[in-house]
Tab-separated table of C-alpha atoms in Angstrom:
chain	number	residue	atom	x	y	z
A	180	UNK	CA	0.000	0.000	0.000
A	181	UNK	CA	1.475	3.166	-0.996
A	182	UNK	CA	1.421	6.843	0.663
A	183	UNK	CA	1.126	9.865	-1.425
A	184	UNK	CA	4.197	12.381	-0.603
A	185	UNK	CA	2.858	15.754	0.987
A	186	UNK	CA	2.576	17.917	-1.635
A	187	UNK	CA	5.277	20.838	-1.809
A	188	UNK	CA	5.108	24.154	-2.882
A	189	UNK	CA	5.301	24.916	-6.750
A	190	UNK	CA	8.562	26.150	-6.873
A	191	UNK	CA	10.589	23.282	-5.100
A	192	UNK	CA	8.011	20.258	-6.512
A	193	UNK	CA	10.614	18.082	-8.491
A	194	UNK	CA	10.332	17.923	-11.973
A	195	UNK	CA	10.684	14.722	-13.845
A	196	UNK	CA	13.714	13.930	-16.354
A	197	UNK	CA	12.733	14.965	-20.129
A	198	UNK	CA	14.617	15.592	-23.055
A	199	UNK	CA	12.707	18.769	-23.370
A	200	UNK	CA	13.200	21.625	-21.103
A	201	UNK	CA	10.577	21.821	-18.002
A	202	UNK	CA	8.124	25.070	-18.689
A	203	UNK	CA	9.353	27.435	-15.874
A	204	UNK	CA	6.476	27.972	-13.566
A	205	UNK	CA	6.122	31.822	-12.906
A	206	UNK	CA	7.133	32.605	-9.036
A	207	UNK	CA	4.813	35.090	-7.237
A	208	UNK	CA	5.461	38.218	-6.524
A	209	UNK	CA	7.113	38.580	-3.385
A	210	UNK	CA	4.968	40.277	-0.447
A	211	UNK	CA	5.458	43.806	-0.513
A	212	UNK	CA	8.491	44.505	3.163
A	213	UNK	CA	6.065	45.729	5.764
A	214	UNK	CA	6.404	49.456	6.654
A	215	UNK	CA	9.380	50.612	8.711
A	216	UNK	CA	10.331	53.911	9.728
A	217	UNK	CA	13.363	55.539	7.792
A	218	UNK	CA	16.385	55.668	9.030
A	219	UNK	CA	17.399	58.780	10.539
A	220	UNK	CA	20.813	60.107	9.205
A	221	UNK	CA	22.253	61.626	12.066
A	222	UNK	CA	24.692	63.831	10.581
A	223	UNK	CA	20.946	65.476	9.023
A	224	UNK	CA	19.386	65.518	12.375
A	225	UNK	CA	22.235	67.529	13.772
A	226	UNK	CA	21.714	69.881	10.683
A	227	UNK	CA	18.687	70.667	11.634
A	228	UNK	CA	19.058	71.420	14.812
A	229	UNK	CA	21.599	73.990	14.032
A	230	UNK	CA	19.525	75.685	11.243
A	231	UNK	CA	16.907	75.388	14.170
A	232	UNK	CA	18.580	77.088	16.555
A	233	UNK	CA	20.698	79.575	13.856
A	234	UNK	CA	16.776	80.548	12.435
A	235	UNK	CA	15.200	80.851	16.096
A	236	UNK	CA	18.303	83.279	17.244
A	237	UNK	CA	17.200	86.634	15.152
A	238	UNK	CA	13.758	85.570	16.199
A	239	UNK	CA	14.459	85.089	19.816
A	240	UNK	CA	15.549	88.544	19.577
A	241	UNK	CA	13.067	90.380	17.766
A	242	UNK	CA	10.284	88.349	19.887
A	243	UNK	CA	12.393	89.820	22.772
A	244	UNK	CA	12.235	93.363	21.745
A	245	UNK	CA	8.940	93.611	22.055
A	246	UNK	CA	9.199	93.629	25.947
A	247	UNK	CA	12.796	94.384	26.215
A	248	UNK	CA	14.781	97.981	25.082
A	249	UNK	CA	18.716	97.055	24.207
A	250	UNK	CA	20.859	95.234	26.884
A	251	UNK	CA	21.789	93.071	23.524
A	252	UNK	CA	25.288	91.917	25.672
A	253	UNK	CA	23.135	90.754	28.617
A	254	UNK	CA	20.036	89.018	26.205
A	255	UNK	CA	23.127	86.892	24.385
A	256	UNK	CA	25.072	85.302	27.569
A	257	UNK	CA	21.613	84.280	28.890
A	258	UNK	CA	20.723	82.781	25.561
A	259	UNK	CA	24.521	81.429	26.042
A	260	UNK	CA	23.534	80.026	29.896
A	261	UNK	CA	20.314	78.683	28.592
A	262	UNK	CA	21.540	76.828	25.589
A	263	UNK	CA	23.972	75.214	27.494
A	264	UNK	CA	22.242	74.200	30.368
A	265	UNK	CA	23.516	76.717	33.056
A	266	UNK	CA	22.463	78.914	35.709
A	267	UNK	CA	22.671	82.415	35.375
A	268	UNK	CA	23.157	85.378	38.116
A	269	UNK	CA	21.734	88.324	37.243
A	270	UNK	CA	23.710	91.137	38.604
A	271	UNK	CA	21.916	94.942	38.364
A	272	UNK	CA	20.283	97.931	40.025
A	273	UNK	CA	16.357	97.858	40.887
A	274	UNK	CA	14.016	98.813	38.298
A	275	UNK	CA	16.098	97.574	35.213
A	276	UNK	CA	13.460	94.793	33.795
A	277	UNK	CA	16.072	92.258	35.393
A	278	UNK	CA	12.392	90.445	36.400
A	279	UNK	CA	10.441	90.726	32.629
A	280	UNK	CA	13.534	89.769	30.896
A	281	UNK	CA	13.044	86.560	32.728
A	282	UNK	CA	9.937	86.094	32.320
A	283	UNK	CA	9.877	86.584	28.608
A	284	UNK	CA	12.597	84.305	28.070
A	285	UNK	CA	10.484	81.540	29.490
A	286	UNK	CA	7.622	82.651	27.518
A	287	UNK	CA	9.643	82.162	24.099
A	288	UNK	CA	11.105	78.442	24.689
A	289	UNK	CA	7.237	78.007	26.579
A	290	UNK	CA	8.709	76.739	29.651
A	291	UNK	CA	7.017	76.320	33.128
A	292	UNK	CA	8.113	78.780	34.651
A	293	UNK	CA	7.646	79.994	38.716
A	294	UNK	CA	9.377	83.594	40.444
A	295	UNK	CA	10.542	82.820	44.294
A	296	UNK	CA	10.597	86.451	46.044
A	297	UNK	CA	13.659	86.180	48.631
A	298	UNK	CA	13.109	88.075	51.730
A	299	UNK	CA	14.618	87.959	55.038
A	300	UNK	CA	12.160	85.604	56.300
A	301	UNK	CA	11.742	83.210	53.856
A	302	UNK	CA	12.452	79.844	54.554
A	303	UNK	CA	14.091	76.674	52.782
A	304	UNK	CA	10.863	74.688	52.943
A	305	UNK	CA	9.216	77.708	50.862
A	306	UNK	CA	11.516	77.036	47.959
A	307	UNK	CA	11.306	72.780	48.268
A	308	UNK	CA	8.448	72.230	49.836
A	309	UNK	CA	7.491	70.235	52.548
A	310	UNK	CA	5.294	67.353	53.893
A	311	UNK	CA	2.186	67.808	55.315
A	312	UNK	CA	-0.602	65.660	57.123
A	313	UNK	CA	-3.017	64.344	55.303
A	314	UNK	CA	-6.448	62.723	56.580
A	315	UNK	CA	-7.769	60.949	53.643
A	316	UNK	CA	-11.180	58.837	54.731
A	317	UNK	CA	-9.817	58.435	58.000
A	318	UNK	CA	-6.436	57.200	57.632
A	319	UNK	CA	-3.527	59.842	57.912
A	320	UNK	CA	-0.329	59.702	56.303
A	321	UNK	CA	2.180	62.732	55.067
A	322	UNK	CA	2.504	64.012	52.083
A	323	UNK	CA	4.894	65.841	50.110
A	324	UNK	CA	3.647	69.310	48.731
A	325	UNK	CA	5.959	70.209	46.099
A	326	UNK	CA	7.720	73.996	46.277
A	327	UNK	CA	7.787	76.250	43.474
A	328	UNK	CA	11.557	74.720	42.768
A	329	UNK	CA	9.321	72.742	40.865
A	330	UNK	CA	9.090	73.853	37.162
A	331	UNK	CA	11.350	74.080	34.045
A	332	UNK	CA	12.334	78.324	35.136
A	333	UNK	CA	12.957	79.441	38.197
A	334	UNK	CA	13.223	83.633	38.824
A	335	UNK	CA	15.133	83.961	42.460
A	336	UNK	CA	14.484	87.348	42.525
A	337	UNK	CA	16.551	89.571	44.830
A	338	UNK	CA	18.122	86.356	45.990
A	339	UNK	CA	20.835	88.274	48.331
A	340	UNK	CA	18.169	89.698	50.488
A	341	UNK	CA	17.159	86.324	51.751
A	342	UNK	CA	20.053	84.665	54.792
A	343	UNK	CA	22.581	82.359	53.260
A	344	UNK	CA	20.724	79.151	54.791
A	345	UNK	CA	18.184	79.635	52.739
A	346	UNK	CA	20.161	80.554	49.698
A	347	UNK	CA	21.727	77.097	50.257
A	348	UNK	CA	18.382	75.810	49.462
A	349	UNK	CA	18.927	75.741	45.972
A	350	UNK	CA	22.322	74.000	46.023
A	351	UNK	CA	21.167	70.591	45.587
A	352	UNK	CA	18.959	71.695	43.313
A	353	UNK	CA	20.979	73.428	41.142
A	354	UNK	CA	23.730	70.618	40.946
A	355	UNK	CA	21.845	67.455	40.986
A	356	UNK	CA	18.362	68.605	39.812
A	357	UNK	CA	16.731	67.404	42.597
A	358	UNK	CA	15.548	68.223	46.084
A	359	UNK	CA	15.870	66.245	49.447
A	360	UNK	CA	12.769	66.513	51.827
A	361	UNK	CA	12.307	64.370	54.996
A	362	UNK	CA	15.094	61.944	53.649
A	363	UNK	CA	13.471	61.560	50.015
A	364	UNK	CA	14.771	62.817	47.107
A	365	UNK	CA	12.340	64.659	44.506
A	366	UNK	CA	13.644	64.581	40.888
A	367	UNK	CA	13.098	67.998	39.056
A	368	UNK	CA	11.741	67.386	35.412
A	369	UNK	CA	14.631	68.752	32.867
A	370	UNK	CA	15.521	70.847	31.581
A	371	UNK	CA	15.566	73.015	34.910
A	372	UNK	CA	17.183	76.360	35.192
A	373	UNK	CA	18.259	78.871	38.082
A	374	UNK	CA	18.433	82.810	36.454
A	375	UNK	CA	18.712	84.500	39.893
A	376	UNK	CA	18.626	88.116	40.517
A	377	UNK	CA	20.644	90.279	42.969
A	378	UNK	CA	20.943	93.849	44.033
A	379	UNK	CA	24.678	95.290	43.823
A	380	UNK	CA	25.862	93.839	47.633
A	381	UNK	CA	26.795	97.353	48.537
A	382	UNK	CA	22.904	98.640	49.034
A	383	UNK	CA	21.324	97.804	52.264
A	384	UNK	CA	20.108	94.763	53.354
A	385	UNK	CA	21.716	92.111	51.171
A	386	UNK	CA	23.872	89.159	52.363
A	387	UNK	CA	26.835	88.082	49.833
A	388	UNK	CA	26.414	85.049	48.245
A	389	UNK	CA	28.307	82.048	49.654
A	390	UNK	CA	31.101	81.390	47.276
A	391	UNK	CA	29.907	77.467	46.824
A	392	UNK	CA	26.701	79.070	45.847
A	393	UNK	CA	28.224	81.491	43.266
A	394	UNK	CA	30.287	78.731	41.592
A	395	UNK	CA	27.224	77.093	40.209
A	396	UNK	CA	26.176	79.600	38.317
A	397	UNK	CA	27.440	79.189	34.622
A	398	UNK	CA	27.410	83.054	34.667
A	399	UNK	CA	27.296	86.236	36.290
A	400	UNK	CA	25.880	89.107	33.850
A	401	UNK	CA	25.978	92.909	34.813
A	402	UNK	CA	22.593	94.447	33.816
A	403	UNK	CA	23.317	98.327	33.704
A	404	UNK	CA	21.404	101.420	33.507
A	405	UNK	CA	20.088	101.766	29.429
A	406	UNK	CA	21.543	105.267	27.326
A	407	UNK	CA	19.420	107.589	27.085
A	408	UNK	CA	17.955	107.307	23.776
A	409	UNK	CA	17.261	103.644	24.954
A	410	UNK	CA	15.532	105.088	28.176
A	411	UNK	CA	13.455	107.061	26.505
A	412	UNK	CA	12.057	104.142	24.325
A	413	UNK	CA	11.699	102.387	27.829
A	414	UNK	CA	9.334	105.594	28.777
A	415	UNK	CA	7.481	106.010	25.627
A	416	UNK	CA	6.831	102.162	25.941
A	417	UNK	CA	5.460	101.647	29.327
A	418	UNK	CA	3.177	104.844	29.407
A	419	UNK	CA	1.707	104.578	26.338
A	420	UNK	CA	-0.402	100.938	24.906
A	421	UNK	CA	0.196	97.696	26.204
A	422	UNK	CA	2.985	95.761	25.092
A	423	UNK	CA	3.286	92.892	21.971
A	424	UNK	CA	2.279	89.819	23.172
A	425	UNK	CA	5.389	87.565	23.177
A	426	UNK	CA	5.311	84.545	20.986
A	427	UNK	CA	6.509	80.834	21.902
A	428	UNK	CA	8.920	79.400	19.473
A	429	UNK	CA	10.748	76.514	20.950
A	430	UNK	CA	9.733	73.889	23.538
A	431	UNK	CA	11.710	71.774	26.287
A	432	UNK	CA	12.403	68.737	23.852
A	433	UNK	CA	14.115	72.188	21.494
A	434	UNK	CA	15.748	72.915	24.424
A	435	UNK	CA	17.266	69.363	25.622
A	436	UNK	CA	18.258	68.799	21.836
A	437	UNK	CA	20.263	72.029	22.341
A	438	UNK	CA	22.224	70.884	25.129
A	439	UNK	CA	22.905	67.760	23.263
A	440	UNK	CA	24.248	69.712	20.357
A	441	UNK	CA	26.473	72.025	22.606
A	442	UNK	CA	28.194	69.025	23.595
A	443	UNK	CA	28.819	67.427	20.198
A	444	UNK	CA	30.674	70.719	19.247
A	445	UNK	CA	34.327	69.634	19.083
A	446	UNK	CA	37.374	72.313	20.729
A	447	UNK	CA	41.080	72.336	20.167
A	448	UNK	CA	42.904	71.110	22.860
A	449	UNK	CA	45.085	74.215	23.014
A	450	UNK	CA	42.019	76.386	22.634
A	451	UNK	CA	40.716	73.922	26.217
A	452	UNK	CA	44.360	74.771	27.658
A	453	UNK	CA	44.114	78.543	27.119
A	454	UNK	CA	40.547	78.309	29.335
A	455	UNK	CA	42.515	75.967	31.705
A	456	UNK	CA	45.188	78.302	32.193
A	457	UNK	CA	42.805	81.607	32.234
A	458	UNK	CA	41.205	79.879	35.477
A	459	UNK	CA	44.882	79.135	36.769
A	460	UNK	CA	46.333	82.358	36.675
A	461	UNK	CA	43.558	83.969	38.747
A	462	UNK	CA	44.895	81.599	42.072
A	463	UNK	CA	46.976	83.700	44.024
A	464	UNK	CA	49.465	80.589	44.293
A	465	UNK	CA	53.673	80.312	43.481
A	466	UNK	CA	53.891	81.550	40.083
A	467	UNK	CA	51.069	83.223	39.541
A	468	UNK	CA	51.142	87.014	38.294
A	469	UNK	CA	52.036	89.734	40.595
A	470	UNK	CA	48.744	91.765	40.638
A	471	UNK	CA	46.814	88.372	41.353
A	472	UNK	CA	49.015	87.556	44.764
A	473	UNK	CA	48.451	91.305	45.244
A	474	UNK	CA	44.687	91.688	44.971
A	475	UNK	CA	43.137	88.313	45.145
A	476	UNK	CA	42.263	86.029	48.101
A	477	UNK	CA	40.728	83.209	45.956
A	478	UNK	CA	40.675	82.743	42.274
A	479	UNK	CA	38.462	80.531	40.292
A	480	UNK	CA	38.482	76.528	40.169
A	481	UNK	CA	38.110	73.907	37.733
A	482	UNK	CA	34.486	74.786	37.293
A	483	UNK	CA	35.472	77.713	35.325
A	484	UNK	CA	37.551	76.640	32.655
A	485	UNK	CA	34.759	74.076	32.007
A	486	UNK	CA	32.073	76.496	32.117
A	487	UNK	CA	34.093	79.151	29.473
A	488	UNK	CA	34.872	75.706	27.407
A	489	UNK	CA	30.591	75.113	27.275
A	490	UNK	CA	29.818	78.715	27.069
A	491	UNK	CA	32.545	78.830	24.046
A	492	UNK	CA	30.785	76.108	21.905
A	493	UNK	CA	27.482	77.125	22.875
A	494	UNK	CA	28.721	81.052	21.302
A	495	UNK	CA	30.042	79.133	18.553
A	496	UNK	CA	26.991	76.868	17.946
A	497	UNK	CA	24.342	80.303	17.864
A	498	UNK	CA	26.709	81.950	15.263
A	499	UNK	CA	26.847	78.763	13.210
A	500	UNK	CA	29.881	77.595	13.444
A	501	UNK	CA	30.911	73.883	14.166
A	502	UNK	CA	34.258	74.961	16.485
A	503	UNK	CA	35.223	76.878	19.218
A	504	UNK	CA	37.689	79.661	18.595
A	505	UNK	CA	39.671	81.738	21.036
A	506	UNK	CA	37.822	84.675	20.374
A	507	UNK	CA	34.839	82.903	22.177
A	508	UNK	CA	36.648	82.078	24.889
A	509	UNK	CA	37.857	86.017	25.294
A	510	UNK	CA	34.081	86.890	24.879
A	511	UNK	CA	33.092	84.842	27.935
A	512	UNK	CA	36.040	85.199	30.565
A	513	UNK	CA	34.242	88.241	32.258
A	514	UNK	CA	30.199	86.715	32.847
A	515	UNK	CA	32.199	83.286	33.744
A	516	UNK	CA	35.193	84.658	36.244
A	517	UNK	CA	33.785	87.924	37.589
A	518	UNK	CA	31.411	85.947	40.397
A	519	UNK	CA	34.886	83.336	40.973
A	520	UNK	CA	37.133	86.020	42.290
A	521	UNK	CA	37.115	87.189	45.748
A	522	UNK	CA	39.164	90.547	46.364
A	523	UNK	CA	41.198	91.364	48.996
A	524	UNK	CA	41.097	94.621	51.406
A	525	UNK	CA	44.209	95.698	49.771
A	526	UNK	CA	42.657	95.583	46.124
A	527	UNK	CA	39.793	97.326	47.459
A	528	UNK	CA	41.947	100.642	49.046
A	529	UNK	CA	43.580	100.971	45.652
A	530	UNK	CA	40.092	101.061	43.707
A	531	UNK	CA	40.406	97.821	41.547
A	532	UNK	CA	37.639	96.126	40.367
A	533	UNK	CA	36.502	92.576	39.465
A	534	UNK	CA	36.220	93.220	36.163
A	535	UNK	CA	39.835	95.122	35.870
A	536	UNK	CA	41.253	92.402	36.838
A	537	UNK	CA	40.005	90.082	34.462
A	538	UNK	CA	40.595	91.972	31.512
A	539	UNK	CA	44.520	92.151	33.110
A	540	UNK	CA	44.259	87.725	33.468
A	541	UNK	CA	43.302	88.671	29.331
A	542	UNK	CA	46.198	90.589	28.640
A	543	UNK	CA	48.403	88.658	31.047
A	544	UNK	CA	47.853	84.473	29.805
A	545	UNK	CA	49.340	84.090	26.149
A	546	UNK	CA	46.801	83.095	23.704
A	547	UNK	CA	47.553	80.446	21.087
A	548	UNK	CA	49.021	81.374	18.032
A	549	UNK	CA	50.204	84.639	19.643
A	550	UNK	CA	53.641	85.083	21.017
A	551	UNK	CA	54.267	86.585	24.857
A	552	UNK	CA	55.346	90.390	24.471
């Protein structure tokens, strides 16, 4: 008794010996691939992001002008901070628009964005939060009530009116990105930045910033008074019809693509040695130049010559350009190693300034390419 074979598919079913040639049986058509997404050429994705952020720059600007008269110089290294990911110190007189320009930043990348008031009374637990107790159908438990350290922006407005324990508040925050209450840490949502405020420390009732405090902010920009030309706009502005409303352009997913981007910028290693020895040369240590054993008590640390590295390829990145020069870093040594210095009495009886100084570390430390005169 035989078995019939299983039956196979037409194209492998044998074919029996003949003189003639077998008819080729047509082969179907093979299944169209199913859908997959394209690949995404990375080298175009970066692209983009550049002509992104190269685009959004002039319009950053002009959407800026609508609320804000000049201070171009102070609008670009907070652009600089914010692109990078770091925290800025706002440095200025009362009544400058320190506050709106703030404000409208967060407006135009559409962040969350919250304003902390320091005053002499205010606590940490007002800038964390705290935990509470809760009676929820009977049964009580505490719970954590999240501060206003809680958003993508925070304004700490006037924070040198506030006592230095409660500046310290923001320390964690501003390092790690998140917040310790009652033994449990609170992860802030990125991106997450500090632009902080403060009245010049010689007007009444301000407390100087602890110097670990001052060394996490990426910068420290001077806001001074406007010309007058400018000042008049300011007038003719404010008393007259309401003010353009500012338009969002970018989002936080724009914004955490930008740090990314800063990052992939590449630097010369003796452009990186220049910013190295910038932050050197302001330590009043062996070697160092006369008028910094002179004048200074502390110079700046390791955290400068990386933030003047970022800050260069972020300057470098919004003026589309795929390398950092040592113009950039030049541009940058003041905002990044004005808050690092601390000035002794003697510098202060013969008049010198934080910002004298620095442009003497300029002329002092040899840039490359350039011989020592």
């Amino acid at each position: 008794m035989s078995t019939n074979p299983p039956s196979l598919p037409p194209q492998l079913e044998p074919t029996a010996p003949s003189s003639s040639p077998p008819t080729p049986t047509p082969t179907p058509n093979p299944p169209p691939p199913s859908a997959a997404p394209p690949a995404v050429d990375p080298l175009l994705a970066e692209r983009e992001v550049i002509e992104k952020l190269g685009r959004g720059r002039e319009r950053i600007l002009a959407e800026l002008g609508k609320a804000i008269v000049g201070q171009q110089e102070v609008i670009e290294q907070i652009l600089l901070a914010l692109v990078a990911g770091g925290h800025c110190l706002i440095t200025g007189a009362p009544g400058l628009a320190k506050t709106l320009l703030v404000k409208s930043i967060a407006q135009i990348f559409h962040l969350r964005f919250q304003r902390i008031q320091f005053t002499p009374d205010l606590m940490p637990a007002d800038i964390t939060g705290t935990e509470i107790l809760q009676d929820s159908g009977g049964e009580r438990r505490m719970v954590f009530v999240p501060g206003p350290v809680f958003a993508n922006m925070i304004l700490a407005d006037e924070i040198n009116r506030t006592p230095p324990k409660t500046q310290a508040a923001l320390l964690e925050a501003m390092q790690e990105h998140q917040v310790t209450v009652a033994g449990v840490r609170h992860t802030l949502a990125p991106p997450f930045f500090v632009l902080a405020t403060q009245n010049p420390i010689e007007m009444e009732g301000t407390y100087p910033l602890p110097e670990a405090q001052l060394d996490r902010f990426m910068f420290n920009v001077v806001m001074d008074y406007l010309p007058e030309n400018d000042e008049v706009e300011v007038i003719v502005r404010t008393t007259g019809r309401k003010s353009e409303r500012i338009e969002p352009l970018f989002d936080g997913a724009d914004v955490l693509r930008f740090h990314e981007m800063v990052r992939q910028v590449p630097v010369a290693e003796e452009v990186v040695r220049y910013a190295v020895r910038l932050a050197a040369a302001s330590r009043p240590v062996a070697g160092a130049p006369s008028f910094v054993t002179d004048w200074v008590t502390w110079g700046a640390g390791t955290r400068a010559a990386q933030n003047l590295v970022l800050g260069g390829k972020a300057r470098a990145l919004l003026q589309g350009r795929a390398h950092v020069t040592v113009e950039d870093i030049q541009s940058l040594a003041l905002p990044v190693l004005r808050h690092r210095l601390l000035l002794n009495y003697r510098a202060e009886a013969d008049g010198v300034r934080v910002d004298t100084l620095v442009r003497k570390l300029l002329e002092t430390v040899t840039a490359p390419g350039k011989t020592q005169v």
